mmCIF file of C-alpha atoms in Angstrom:
data_model
loop_
_atom_site.group_PDB
_atom_site.id
_atom_site.type_symbol
_atom_site.label_atom_id
_atom_site.label_comp_id
_atom_site.label_asym_id
_atom_site.label_seq_id
_atom_site.Cartn_x
_atom_site.Cartn_y
_atom_site.Cartn_z
ATOM 1 C CA MET A 26 -65.488 -10.425 -17.767
ATOM 2 C CA PHE A 27 -64.134 -12.880 -15.853
ATOM 3 C CA PRO A 28 -63.037 -12.578 -11.984
ATOM 4 C CA ASN A 29 -58.926 -13.193 -11.802
ATOM 5 C CA LEU A 30 -58.928 -16.557 -10.566
ATOM 6 C CA GLY A 31 -56.942 -19.421 -12.867
ATOM 7 C CA GLU A 32 -60.014 -21.557 -14.314
ATOM 8 C CA PHE A 33 -62.012 -18.671 -15.347
ATOM 9 C CA ASN A 34 -58.835 -16.914 -17.018
ATOM 10 C CA LEU A 35 -58.642 -20.185 -18.926
ATOM 11 C CA VAL A 36 -61.971 -19.775 -20.052
ATOM 12 C CA SER A 37 -61.196 -16.441 -21.551
ATOM 13 C CA LYS A 38 -58.386 -17.590 -23.697
ATOM 14 C CA ILE A 39 -60.591 -20.414 -24.803
ATOM 15 C CA LEU A 40 -63.387 -17.361 -25.692
ATOM 16 C CA GLU A 41 -60.526 -14.818 -26.944
ATOM 17 C CA ASN A 42 -61.429 -14.980 -30.622
ATOM 18 C CA ARG A 43 -65.210 -16.356 -30.418
ATOM 19 C CA VAL A 44 -66.879 -16.064 -33.396
ATOM 20 C CA ALA A 45 -70.017 -13.502 -32.694
ATOM 21 C CA LEU A 46 -73.156 -15.230 -32.730
ATOM 22 C CA THR A 47 -75.471 -14.801 -35.268
ATOM 23 C CA GLU A 48 -79.255 -15.044 -35.279
ATOM 24 C CA ARG A 49 -80.094 -17.222 -38.323
ATOM 25 C CA SER A 50 -82.267 -20.080 -38.069
ATOM 26 C CA PRO A 51 -81.596 -23.000 -40.119
ATOM 27 C CA GLN A 52 -83.873 -23.126 -43.631
ATOM 28 C CA PHE A 53 -84.759 -26.410 -43.505
ATOM 29 C CA ARG A 54 -87.082 -28.384 -40.493
ATOM 30 C CA GLY A 55 -85.468 -32.067 -40.571
ATOM 31 C CA TRP A 56 -86.057 -34.417 -37.674
ATOM 32 C CA LEU A 57 -83.444 -37.794 -37.122
ATOM 33 C CA PRO A 58 -82.816 -40.006 -34.153
ATOM 34 C CA VAL A 59 -79.494 -41.681 -33.219
ATOM 35 C CA GLY A 60 -77.934 -43.643 -35.943
ATOM 36 C CA ASP A 61 -76.479 -41.246 -38.219
ATOM 37 C CA ASP A 62 -72.911 -39.889 -38.295
ATOM 38 C CA CYS A 63 -75.431 -36.642 -36.646
ATOM 39 C CA ALA A 64 -78.897 -36.382 -35.251
ATOM 40 C CA ILE A 65 -81.002 -33.623 -36.704
ATOM 41 C CA PHE A 66 -83.335 -31.696 -34.754
ATOM 42 C CA ASP A 67 -85.200 -28.785 -36.301
ATOM 43 C CA GLY A 68 -82.811 -28.047 -38.864
ATOM 44 C CA TRP A 69 -79.951 -28.482 -36.578
ATOM 45 C CA LEU A 70 -77.455 -31.347 -37.397
ATOM 46 C CA VAL A 71 -75.943 -32.592 -33.567
ATOM 47 C CA THR A 72 -72.759 -34.448 -33.409
ATOM 48 C CA LYS A 73 -70.609 -35.020 -30.560
ATOM 49 C CA ASP A 74 -67.013 -36.282 -30.142
ATOM 50 C CA LEU A 75 -64.786 -36.886 -27.516
ATOM 51 C CA SER A 76 -60.843 -37.208 -27.318
ATOM 52 C CA VAL A 77 -59.038 -38.450 -24.378
ATOM 53 C CA GLU A 78 -55.342 -38.364 -23.383
ATOM 54 C CA GLY A 79 -53.588 -41.665 -24.047
ATOM 55 C CA THR A 80 -56.310 -43.253 -26.598
ATOM 56 C CA HIS A 81 -56.725 -40.129 -28.978
ATOM 57 C CA PHE A 82 -53.754 -38.283 -28.473
ATOM 58 C CA ARG A 83 -50.389 -38.848 -26.659
ATOM 59 C CA LEU A 84 -48.465 -35.165 -26.118
ATOM 60 C CA ASP A 85 -44.958 -36.617 -26.049
ATOM 61 C CA TRP A 86 -46.125 -37.020 -29.801
ATOM 62 C CA SER A 87 -48.370 -34.293 -30.586
ATOM 63 C CA SER A 88 -48.213 -30.784 -30.167
ATOM 64 C CA PRO A 89 -50.575 -29.629 -27.840
ATOM 65 C CA GLU A 90 -52.082 -27.889 -31.344
ATOM 66 C CA GLN A 91 -51.999 -30.681 -33.094
ATOM 67 C CA ALA A 92 -54.265 -32.664 -30.378
ATOM 68 C CA VAL A 93 -56.724 -29.936 -30.873
ATOM 69 C CA GLU A 94 -57.180 -29.898 -34.397
ATOM 70 C CA LYS A 95 -57.462 -33.495 -34.928
ATOM 71 C CA HIS A 96 -60.249 -33.103 -31.993
ATOM 72 C CA ILE A 97 -62.138 -30.246 -34.266
ATOM 73 C CA VAL A 98 -61.333 -32.383 -37.152
ATOM 74 C CA SER A 99 -63.524 -35.360 -35.770
ATOM 75 C CA ASN A 100 -66.151 -33.436 -35.083
ATOM 76 C CA VAL A 101 -66.276 -31.306 -38.285
ATOM 77 C CA SER A 102 -65.907 -34.505 -40.695
ATOM 78 C CA ASP A 103 -69.574 -35.739 -39.315
ATOM 79 C CA ILE A 104 -71.297 -32.580 -40.001
ATOM 80 C CA SER A 105 -69.515 -32.692 -43.208
ATOM 81 C CA SER A 106 -70.274 -35.963 -44.148
ATOM 82 C CA MET A 107 -74.364 -35.262 -43.470
ATOM 83 C CA GLY A 108 -73.876 -32.309 -45.942
ATOM 84 C CA GLY A 109 -73.678 -29.830 -43.488
ATOM 85 C CA ARG A 110 -72.159 -26.362 -42.199
ATOM 86 C CA PRO A 111 -70.919 -26.459 -38.727
ATOM 87 C CA ARG A 112 -71.807 -23.079 -36.780
ATOM 88 C CA LEU A 113 -72.253 -23.759 -33.045
ATOM 89 C CA ALA A 114 -70.321 -25.543 -30.613
ATOM 90 C CA LEU A 115 -70.139 -26.455 -26.798
ATOM 91 C CA PHE A 116 -66.910 -27.228 -25.475
ATOM 92 C CA GLY A 117 -65.683 -28.956 -22.358
ATOM 93 C CA LEU A 118 -61.764 -29.522 -21.182
ATOM 94 C CA CYS A 119 -60.764 -31.925 -18.714
ATOM 95 C CA VAL A 120 -57.471 -30.147 -17.828
ATOM 96 C CA ASN A 121 -54.735 -32.604 -16.713
ATOM 97 C CA LYS A 122 -53.535 -32.077 -13.702
ATOM 98 C CA SER A 123 -49.461 -32.602 -15.111
ATOM 99 C CA TRP A 124 -50.002 -30.174 -17.615
ATOM 100 C CA SER A 125 -47.561 -27.082 -17.480
ATOM 101 C CA ALA A 126 -49.154 -23.628 -17.577
ATOM 102 C CA GLU A 127 -47.525 -22.998 -20.788
ATOM 103 C CA VAL A 128 -49.182 -26.264 -22.114
ATOM 104 C CA ARG A 129 -52.779 -25.008 -20.685
ATOM 105 C CA ASP A 130 -52.245 -21.917 -22.215
ATOM 106 C CA ARG A 131 -51.204 -23.390 -25.670
ATOM 107 C CA VAL A 132 -54.834 -25.878 -25.341
ATOM 108 C CA ALA A 133 -56.906 -22.832 -24.654
ATOM 109 C CA LYS A 134 -55.565 -20.968 -27.581
ATOM 110 C CA ALA A 135 -55.919 -23.923 -30.139
ATOM 111 C CA VAL A 136 -59.175 -24.266 -29.184
ATOM 112 C CA SER A 137 -59.828 -20.588 -29.672
ATOM 113 C CA GLU A 138 -58.254 -20.376 -33.222
ATOM 114 C CA GLY A 139 -59.470 -23.802 -34.593
ATOM 115 C CA PHE A 140 -62.984 -22.805 -33.995
ATOM 116 C CA ALA A 141 -63.010 -19.373 -34.868
ATOM 117 C CA LYS A 142 -60.932 -20.020 -38.111
ATOM 118 C CA ARG A 143 -64.096 -22.309 -39.256
ATOM 119 C CA GLY A 144 -66.522 -19.448 -38.382
ATOM 120 C CA ILE A 145 -67.900 -21.674 -35.534
ATOM 121 C CA THR A 146 -69.425 -19.927 -32.858
ATOM 122 C CA LEU A 147 -68.250 -21.254 -28.782
ATOM 123 C CA ILE A 148 -71.479 -21.155 -27.032
ATOM 124 C CA GLY A 149 -70.962 -22.975 -23.816
ATOM 125 C CA GLY A 150 -68.641 -25.290 -22.333
ATOM 126 C CA ASP A 151 -66.990 -26.611 -19.036
ATOM 127 C CA THR A 152 -63.836 -26.865 -17.296
ATOM 128 C CA VAL A 153 -62.323 -29.578 -14.806
ATOM 129 C CA ALA A 154 -58.893 -31.223 -13.907
ATOM 130 C CA GLY A 155 -58.295 -34.745 -13.557
ATOM 131 C CA GLU A 156 -55.536 -37.361 -14.213
ATOM 132 C CA VAL A 157 -55.325 -37.516 -17.529
ATOM 133 C CA GLY A 158 -56.503 -34.278 -20.347
ATOM 134 C CA MET A 159 -59.394 -34.368 -22.427
ATOM 135 C CA PHE A 160 -61.474 -32.621 -24.960
ATOM 136 C CA SER A 161 -64.939 -32.747 -25.232
ATOM 137 C CA THR A 162 -67.512 -31.243 -28.031
ATOM 138 C CA THR A 163 -70.713 -31.022 -29.179
ATOM 139 C CA LEU A 164 -70.827 -29.388 -32.035
ATOM 140 C CA LEU A 165 -74.117 -28.419 -34.279
ATOM 141 C CA GLY A 166 -74.101 -27.674 -38.176
ATOM 142 C CA GLU A 167 -76.727 -25.954 -40.557
ATOM 143 C CA GLN A 168 -78.397 -28.255 -42.699
ATOM 144 C CA VAL A 169 -77.964 -26.492 -46.244
ATOM 145 C CA ALA A 170 -80.094 -28.827 -48.451
ATOM 146 C CA ALA A 171 -83.831 -30.621 -47.653
ATOM 147 C CA THR A 172 -82.418 -33.724 -47.956
ATOM 148 C CA PRO A 173 -79.344 -34.480 -46.121
ATOM 149 C CA LEU A 174 -76.883 -37.116 -46.934
ATOM 150 C CA LEU A 175 -77.554 -40.247 -44.770
ATOM 151 C CA ARG A 176 -75.924 -43.773 -44.387
ATOM 152 C CA SER A 177 -79.476 -45.162 -45.612
ATOM 153 C CA SER A 178 -79.767 -43.659 -48.680
ATOM 154 C CA ALA A 179 -77.288 -45.789 -51.082
ATOM 155 C CA LYS A 180 -79.494 -47.332 -54.106
ATOM 156 C CA PRO A 181 -78.572 -49.792 -56.315
ATOM 157 C CA GLY A 182 -77.013 -48.518 -59.448
ATOM 158 C CA ASP A 183 -75.121 -45.430 -57.552
ATOM 159 C CA SER A 184 -71.419 -45.296 -57.532
ATOM 160 C CA LEU A 185 -69.564 -45.334 -54.577
ATOM 161 C CA TYR A 186 -66.585 -42.793 -54.167
ATOM 162 C CA VAL A 187 -64.383 -41.370 -51.450
ATOM 163 C CA THR A 188 -62.406 -38.712 -50.833
ATOM 164 C CA GLY A 189 -58.782 -38.263 -50.528
ATOM 165 C CA THR A 190 -56.297 -41.192 -50.121
ATOM 166 C CA LEU A 191 -56.455 -44.299 -47.780
ATOM 167 C CA GLY A 192 -54.413 -45.626 -44.852
ATOM 168 C CA LYS A 193 -52.420 -42.781 -43.609
ATOM 169 C CA SER A 194 -53.501 -42.099 -40.321
ATOM 170 C CA ALA A 195 -53.055 -45.882 -39.444
ATOM 171 C CA ALA A 196 -49.501 -45.711 -40.976
ATOM 172 C CA GLY A 197 -48.743 -43.016 -39.044
ATOM 173 C CA LEU A 198 -49.691 -44.940 -36.008
ATOM 174 C CA TRP A 199 -47.811 -47.748 -37.145
ATOM 175 C CA LEU A 200 -44.633 -46.030 -37.311
ATOM 176 C CA LEU A 201 -44.735 -44.398 -34.321
ATOM 177 C CA MET A 202 -45.832 -47.648 -32.066
ATOM 178 C CA ASN A 203 -43.599 -49.794 -33.968
ATOM 179 C CA ARG A 204 -40.266 -48.028 -35.507
ATOM 180 C CA PRO A 205 -40.593 -44.390 -33.943
ATOM 181 C CA GLU A 206 -36.781 -44.229 -34.831
ATOM 182 C CA ASP A 207 -37.690 -43.871 -38.436
ATOM 183 C CA ALA A 208 -40.745 -41.716 -38.349
ATOM 184 C CA PRO A 209 -38.710 -38.664 -39.898
ATOM 185 C CA GLU A 210 -38.194 -40.651 -42.888
ATOM 186 C CA PHE A 211 -41.922 -40.719 -43.497
ATOM 187 C CA PRO A 212 -43.363 -37.379 -41.651
ATOM 188 C CA GLU A 213 -46.579 -36.818 -44.250
ATOM 189 C CA LEU A 214 -47.755 -39.955 -42.473
ATOM 190 C CA VAL A 215 -47.341 -39.507 -38.853
ATOM 191 C CA ARG A 216 -48.471 -36.024 -39.642
ATOM 192 C CA PHE A 217 -51.807 -36.854 -40.468
ATOM 193 C CA HIS A 218 -51.808 -38.942 -37.698
ATOM 194 C CA LEU A 219 -51.407 -36.123 -35.352
ATOM 195 C CA CYS A 220 -53.389 -33.211 -37.531
ATOM 196 C CA PRO A 221 -55.493 -34.605 -40.221
ATOM 197 C CA GLU A 222 -56.213 -32.380 -42.800
ATOM 198 C CA ILE A 223 -59.335 -32.822 -44.641
ATOM 199 C CA ASP A 224 -61.685 -31.022 -47.381
ATOM 200 C CA GLU A 225 -64.157 -29.742 -44.650
ATOM 201 C CA SER A 226 -66.447 -28.341 -47.264
ATOM 202 C CA MET A 227 -66.788 -31.446 -49.653
ATOM 203 C CA GLY A 228 -70.197 -32.961 -47.919
ATOM 204 C CA GLU A 229 -71.879 -29.180 -48.519
ATOM 205 C CA ARG A 230 -70.867 -29.150 -51.909
ATOM 206 C CA LEU A 231 -72.137 -32.496 -52.758
ATOM 207 C CA VAL A 232 -75.634 -31.126 -51.627
ATOM 208 C CA ARG A 233 -75.489 -27.955 -53.467
ATOM 209 C CA ALA A 234 -74.883 -29.963 -56.358
ATOM 210 C CA GLY A 235 -77.483 -32.323 -56.246
ATOM 211 C CA VAL A 236 -76.695 -35.291 -54.547
ATOM 212 C CA ASP A 237 -78.898 -37.529 -52.391
ATOM 213 C CA GLY A 238 -76.703 -40.398 -51.925
ATOM 214 C CA ALA A 239 -75.039 -42.236 -48.518
ATOM 215 C CA CYS A 240 -72.381 -40.746 -46.803
ATOM 216 C CA MET A 241 -70.182 -40.908 -44.029
ATOM 217 C CA ASP A 242 -66.919 -40.088 -43.084
ATOM 218 C CA ILE A 243 -64.255 -42.572 -42.270
ATOM 219 C CA SER A 244 -63.216 -42.521 -38.933
ATOM 220 C CA ASP A 245 -63.384 -46.393 -38.445
ATOM 221 C CA GLY A 246 -62.325 -47.471 -41.156
ATOM 222 C CA VAL A 247 -62.869 -48.040 -44.970
ATOM 223 C CA SER A 248 -63.918 -51.942 -43.988
ATOM 224 C CA SER A 249 -66.280 -50.725 -41.746
ATOM 225 C CA GLU A 250 -67.755 -47.781 -42.850
ATOM 226 C CA LEU A 251 -68.599 -49.978 -46.342
ATOM 227 C CA ASN A 252 -70.699 -52.497 -44.039
ATOM 228 C CA HIS A 253 -72.082 -49.415 -42.402
ATOM 229 C CA LEU A 254 -73.623 -47.908 -45.426
ATOM 230 C CA ALA A 255 -74.303 -51.523 -46.447
ATOM 231 C CA LEU A 256 -76.525 -52.935 -43.930
ATOM 232 C CA SER A 257 -78.047 -49.454 -43.314
ATOM 233 C CA SER A 258 -79.036 -48.691 -46.697
ATOM 234 C CA GLY A 259 -80.043 -52.313 -47.338
ATOM 235 C CA VAL A 260 -77.995 -52.796 -50.726
ATOM 236 C CA LYS A 261 -75.005 -54.918 -51.776
ATOM 237 C CA ILE A 262 -71.893 -53.084 -51.886
ATOM 238 C CA GLU A 263 -68.943 -54.294 -54.265
ATOM 239 C CA ILE A 264 -65.445 -52.380 -54.375
ATOM 240 C CA GLN A 265 -62.665 -53.038 -56.684
ATOM 241 C CA GLU A 266 -59.029 -53.587 -54.783
ATOM 242 C CA ASP A 267 -57.537 -51.809 -57.900
ATOM 243 C CA LEU A 268 -59.265 -48.518 -57.815
ATOM 244 C CA LEU A 269 -58.376 -47.864 -54.363
ATOM 245 C CA PRO A 270 -56.662 -44.651 -53.875
ATOM 246 C CA VAL A 271 -53.904 -46.077 -51.239
ATOM 247 C CA ASP A 272 -51.725 -43.437 -50.514
ATOM 248 C CA ALA A 273 -47.859 -43.393 -52.143
ATOM 249 C CA GLU A 274 -46.639 -42.946 -48.611
ATOM 250 C CA VAL A 275 -48.747 -45.854 -47.256
ATOM 251 C CA CYS A 276 -47.231 -47.947 -50.048
ATOM 252 C CA ARG A 277 -43.580 -47.230 -49.377
ATOM 253 C CA MET A 278 -43.462 -47.482 -46.331
ATOM 254 C CA SER A 279 -45.344 -50.904 -46.060
ATOM 255 C CA ARG A 280 -42.653 -52.009 -48.900
ATOM 256 C CA ARG A 281 -40.071 -50.949 -46.471
ATOM 257 C CA TYR A 282 -41.194 -53.224 -43.735
ATOM 258 C CA GLY A 283 -42.719 -55.815 -45.527
ATOM 259 C CA LEU A 284 -46.771 -54.921 -44.895
ATOM 260 C CA ASN A 285 -49.596 -55.113 -47.033
ATOM 261 C CA PRO A 286 -50.516 -51.327 -47.636
ATOM 262 C CA LEU A 287 -54.231 -52.937 -47.890
ATOM 263 C CA ASP A 288 -54.341 -53.144 -44.175
ATOM 264 C CA PHE A 289 -53.799 -49.520 -43.374
ATOM 265 C CA ALA A 290 -56.218 -48.914 -46.304
ATOM 266 C CA MET A 291 -59.203 -50.959 -45.341
ATOM 267 C CA ASN A 292 -59.059 -51.289 -41.392
ATOM 268 C CA GLY A 293 -56.923 -47.941 -40.493
ATOM 269 C CA GLY A 294 -59.380 -45.458 -38.686
ATOM 270 C CA GLU A 295 -58.824 -41.613 -38.180
ATOM 271 C CA GLU A 296 -58.864 -40.729 -42.145
ATOM 272 C CA TYR A 297 -62.499 -38.735 -41.395
ATOM 273 C CA GLY A 298 -62.615 -38.264 -45.605
ATOM 274 C CA LEU A 299 -65.862 -39.227 -46.745
ATOM 275 C CA LEU A 300 -67.332 -42.217 -48.433
ATOM 276 C CA CYS A 301 -70.370 -41.605 -50.710
ATOM 277 C CA SER A 302 -72.634 -43.100 -52.783
ATOM 278 C CA VAL A 303 -73.974 -41.042 -55.976
ATOM 279 C CA SER A 304 -76.434 -41.469 -58.595
ATOM 280 C CA PHE A 305 -75.436 -39.429 -61.136
ATOM 281 C CA LYS A 306 -74.826 -41.144 -64.240
ATOM 282 C CA ASN A 307 -71.895 -38.989 -65.608
ATOM 283 C CA ASP A 308 -69.016 -37.498 -63.692
ATOM 284 C CA ILE A 309 -70.101 -34.835 -61.167
ATOM 285 C CA PHE A 310 -66.099 -34.837 -59.707
ATOM 286 C CA GLN A 311 -65.866 -32.893 -63.089
ATOM 287 C CA LEU A 312 -68.057 -30.439 -62.363
ATOM 288 C CA ASP A 313 -66.686 -26.981 -61.292
ATOM 289 C CA SER A 314 -68.840 -27.000 -58.164
ATOM 290 C CA VAL A 315 -67.539 -30.128 -56.872
ATOM 291 C CA PRO A 316 -64.175 -30.275 -57.108
ATOM 292 C CA GLY A 317 -61.789 -32.251 -54.765
ATOM 293 C CA ASP A 318 -59.253 -35.313 -54.777
ATOM 294 C CA VAL A 319 -62.441 -37.901 -55.201
ATOM 295 C CA THR A 320 -61.826 -41.379 -56.633
ATOM 296 C CA ARG A 321 -64.501 -43.847 -57.787
ATOM 297 C CA ILE A 322 -63.720 -47.541 -55.934
ATOM 298 C CA GLY A 323 -67.104 -49.254 -56.567
ATOM 299 C CA SER A 324 -70.909 -49.441 -57.096
ATOM 300 C CA VAL A 325 -74.075 -50.424 -54.927
ATOM 301 C CA SER A 326 -76.782 -53.027 -56.687
ATOM 302 C CA GLU A 327 -79.562 -54.883 -55.050
ATOM 303 C CA GLY A 328 -78.525 -58.049 -52.202
ATOM 304 C CA ALA A 329 -76.428 -57.918 -49.251
ATOM 305 C CA GLY A 330 -72.898 -57.824 -48.059
ATOM 306 C CA VAL A 331 -69.661 -56.398 -48.909
ATOM 307 C CA PHE A 332 -67.244 -57.827 -51.275
ATOM 308 C CA MET A 333 -64.189 -56.807 -52.886
ATOM 309 C CA ALA A 334 -62.861 -57.824 -56.405
ATOM 310 C CA ARG A 335 -59.245 -58.662 -56.527
ATOM 311 C CA PRO A 336 -57.122 -57.769 -60.061
ATOM 312 C CA ASP A 337 -57.143 -62.182 -60.291
ATOM 313 C CA GLY A 338 -60.875 -61.792 -60.777
ATOM 314 C CA GLU A 339 -61.732 -63.233 -57.357
ATOM 315 C CA LYS A 340 -64.124 -61.631 -54.848
ATOM 316 C CA VAL A 341 -63.949 -61.748 -51.246
ATOM 317 C CA SER A 342 -66.167 -60.816 -48.326
ATOM 318 C CA VAL A 343 -65.125 -57.452 -46.571
ATOM 319 C CA ASN A 344 -65.503 -57.865 -42.849
ATOM 320 C CA ALA A 345 -65.431 -54.580 -40.534
ATOM 321 C CA GLN A 346 -62.267 -54.188 -38.615
ATOM 322 C CA ALA A 347 -63.459 -51.509 -37.000
ATOM 323 C CA TRP A 348 -61.589 -50.356 -33.945
ATOM 324 C CA SER A 349 -63.609 -50.613 -30.164
ATOM 325 C CA HIS A 350 -62.583 -48.939 -27.259
ATOM 326 C CA LEU A 351 -64.235 -51.261 -25.549
#
């Protein structure tokens, strides 16, 4: 298929497990410009994420396989957050000139297998070499319901939920940066930061169950995502501190070092679970069609701003604490 040249051999490895391209157009034909987790054109949900060596991953911490998986998850979570199913990808790879042949081959294999096991077809991309490694994916997902999950769809009276537990990724990063010698004592936290595992089909199950509320993935931290959601929907959000599903290992680590686990839970990014609002009065997450590790954390009402009720009854404003690359 390709000439026997280094770059073409690498591309061939990336395409080794490529899923066959099926001619199936989206059933629904929506359009949405920039401003949500994905844009939408003619029924395709479209997102793009970059992962840069030294910023998003370090190969002295991660294996090549973990770095690639984390990158793919960061894209898939955007599609999931709008209730879609990922289908097509364009993948760009900047090979660090200092990577060994083994590392290059492991990256290529991880990319090939990572997309294939999710049923995502690679339809194109590019490879270059540079001073740092970088992964770039443009991911297209299929809109599986007429109404996607949008940041602007929270309504007064909705309940607010998060999937999974909170704080693991930020706590794992803190360990690697501040107490690397203690990292083996908290393997789940370190592993989640390096290679997060999420419920990738949750968004699709929500829309198929009839949910039409707001949703977004937790990539920049709960405090920031809550403010994004409140501003986009023009509503007031109130959460309860004692309902937040702070991960048990985050609490254990925080006790060990005298830290506040709430800081990790509220302000830590790269969680990639979902924050969503639901208008059903009954508990939809007890339905067989929407199983999962889901926790109600608060409610939506008329007004503006984001507030947290502490156990003693005090209400405090929640300010966005988003990570900035600039």
